[in-house]
XYZ file of C-alpha atoms in Angstrom:
171
model
C 3.566 -13.436 -17.854
C 2.560 -11.377 -14.879
C 1.121 -7.783 -15.246
C 3.726 -5.178 -14.074
C 2.875 -2.083 -12.364
C 4.176 0.956 -14.493
C 6.382 3.734 -13.332
C 4.920 6.209 -10.929
C 5.419 9.357 -8.890
C 3.668 10.153 -5.568
C 4.487 12.497 -2.598
C 4.597 10.749 0.926
C 3.743 11.964 4.447
C 7.068 13.599 4.737
C 6.586 15.428 1.359
C 9.209 13.296 -0.298
C 8.711 11.857 -3.847
C 8.141 8.189 -3.889
C 8.801 6.482 -7.339
C 9.152 2.906 -8.702
C 12.891 3.324 -7.801
C 11.987 3.040 -4.145
C 10.386 -0.393 -4.625
C 12.929 -1.734 -7.081
C 13.946 -5.312 -6.009
C 11.641 -5.006 -2.793
C 8.469 -6.829 -1.836
C 5.673 -4.399 -1.165
C 2.056 -4.343 0.054
C -0.222 -1.576 -1.280
C -3.716 -0.508 -0.605
C -6.132 2.443 -1.133
C -7.582 4.501 1.703
C -8.597 7.939 2.936
C -7.860 9.528 6.353
C -11.482 10.630 6.883
C -12.875 7.203 5.992
C -15.730 6.289 8.515
C -15.880 2.589 7.330
C -13.271 0.147 6.459
C -10.104 2.183 6.500
C -9.380 2.071 10.269
C -9.671 -1.707 10.162
C -7.089 -1.693 7.165
C -4.824 0.520 8.974
C -4.702 -1.661 12.006
C -3.889 -4.688 9.717
C -1.259 -2.683 8.012
C 0.248 -1.857 11.390
C 0.472 -5.613 11.933
C 2.496 -5.979 8.673
C 4.646 -3.216 9.566
C 5.445 -4.639 13.055
C 6.021 -8.319 11.741
C 8.471 -7.006 8.897
C 10.082 -3.924 10.797
C 13.561 -5.512 10.390
C 13.120 -6.480 6.699
C 14.702 -3.783 4.693
C 13.277 -5.753 1.522
C 9.673 -5.154 2.724
C 7.839 -1.905 2.255
C 4.188 -0.659 2.526
C 2.503 1.891 0.201
C -0.907 3.300 1.004
C -2.425 5.479 -1.566
C -4.924 8.067 -0.465
C -8.044 8.431 -2.726
C -8.867 11.877 -1.434
C -5.842 13.961 -2.443
C -7.669 17.316 -1.899
C -7.977 16.732 1.710
C -5.131 14.167 2.223
C -2.289 16.625 1.792
C 1.250 15.423 3.085
C 0.579 17.449 6.361
C -2.652 15.648 6.866
C -0.962 12.246 6.069
C 2.036 13.199 8.367
C -0.519 13.775 11.318
C -2.228 10.367 10.573
C 1.082 8.859 10.400
C 2.046 10.254 13.760
C -1.200 9.213 15.485
C -0.772 5.522 14.203
C 3.090 5.443 14.909
C 3.827 4.629 11.350
C 7.536 4.105 10.593
C 7.940 6.527 7.512
C 10.904 4.532 6.383
C 8.882 1.430 5.948
C 5.256 2.587 5.311
C 4.588 5.440 2.919
C 1.245 7.199 2.825
C 0.931 8.558 -0.613
C -0.817 11.320 -2.310
C -0.692 13.087 -5.824
C -2.968 14.433 -8.396
C -6.366 12.794 -8.801
C -5.733 11.389 -12.188
C -2.620 9.568 -11.248
C -3.979 8.008 -8.261
C -6.992 6.701 -10.208
C -4.822 5.555 -12.995
C -2.565 3.541 -10.629
C -5.653 2.127 -8.905
C -6.537 0.561 -12.341
C -3.106 -0.823 -12.679
C -3.354 -2.677 -9.493
C -6.838 -3.801 -10.510
C -8.433 -2.065 -7.267
C -11.919 -0.599 -7.156
C -11.683 3.373 -6.509
C -14.347 5.736 -7.192
C -15.996 8.896 -6.103
C -19.561 7.960 -4.840
C -21.594 10.441 -3.021
C -23.829 7.568 -1.492
C -20.826 5.732 -0.055
C -19.514 6.367 3.396
C -17.190 9.530 3.271
C -18.070 9.897 -0.377
C -15.741 7.264 -1.880
C -15.940 3.601 -2.761
C -12.993 1.414 -2.634
C -11.878 -2.146 -1.909
C -10.406 -3.175 1.254
C -7.868 -5.321 -0.516
C -4.048 -5.463 0.096
C -2.051 -6.235 -2.964
C 1.232 -8.165 -2.663
C 3.745 -6.980 -5.262
C 7.085 -8.427 -5.869
C 10.428 -6.925 -6.651
C 9.592 -6.780 -10.367
C 6.462 -4.849 -9.619
C 4.233 -7.797 -10.421
C 1.039 -8.442 -8.450
C 1.421 -11.732 -6.656
C -1.686 -11.793 -4.576
C -4.915 -9.904 -3.307
C -6.025 -10.395 0.298
C -8.952 -8.906 2.197
C -7.233 -6.153 4.374
C -10.114 -6.114 6.930
C -9.791 -9.646 7.807
C -6.944 -10.805 10.290
C -6.911 -14.331 8.854
C -6.390 -12.920 5.284
C -3.585 -10.712 6.423
C -2.038 -13.848 8.075
C -1.993 -15.381 4.769
C -0.611 -12.295 3.276
C 2.252 -12.303 5.584
C 3.025 -16.154 4.882
C 3.132 -15.398 1.406
C 5.459 -12.508 1.998
C 7.737 -14.987 3.803
C 7.734 -17.317 0.738
C 8.658 -14.233 -1.435
C 11.536 -13.393 0.854
C 12.732 -16.896 0.864
C 12.526 -16.973 -3.173
C 14.399 -13.602 -3.062
C 17.257 -15.046 -0.905
C 17.315 -18.157 -2.966
C 17.745 -16.362 -6.204
C 20.014 -13.873 -4.668
C 17.920 -10.867 -5.995
C 14.651 -9.541 -6.604
C 11.697 -11.997 -5.778
């Protein structure tokens, strides 16, 4: 039995609510970042852009990036970041919310996220991308700073899409 991600509610870069209903029956990749990150986040964003481009025509694929700095990363800041990176807001949702909900969901994704005054930018977080299936089950974890790992992630996404088509429903 796979662990299932619980219900959630966050706000995206367009100030719209994003809940589990958006990802129902879809494959999605999620990660944790912050826009002022001076270390791994820019590399991760470039790799997410690769995924966005590769699956831009796949309605069954979404990307969710949770900001771990909700005080600074307001929807307006996330919108500006999305504009700079040319993020397709129908495909890739940059999420914010209250501190407790963000950190609780990071635990559900088994992701390392913490405030740390000694870390670059004041936060400690993993660079992993998590592949989640249409039933909100984690199907894989990949180093989002490494192109070869992201290539593997995209191959695994193709497999999940094939499963989804073969089963006529959620992967």
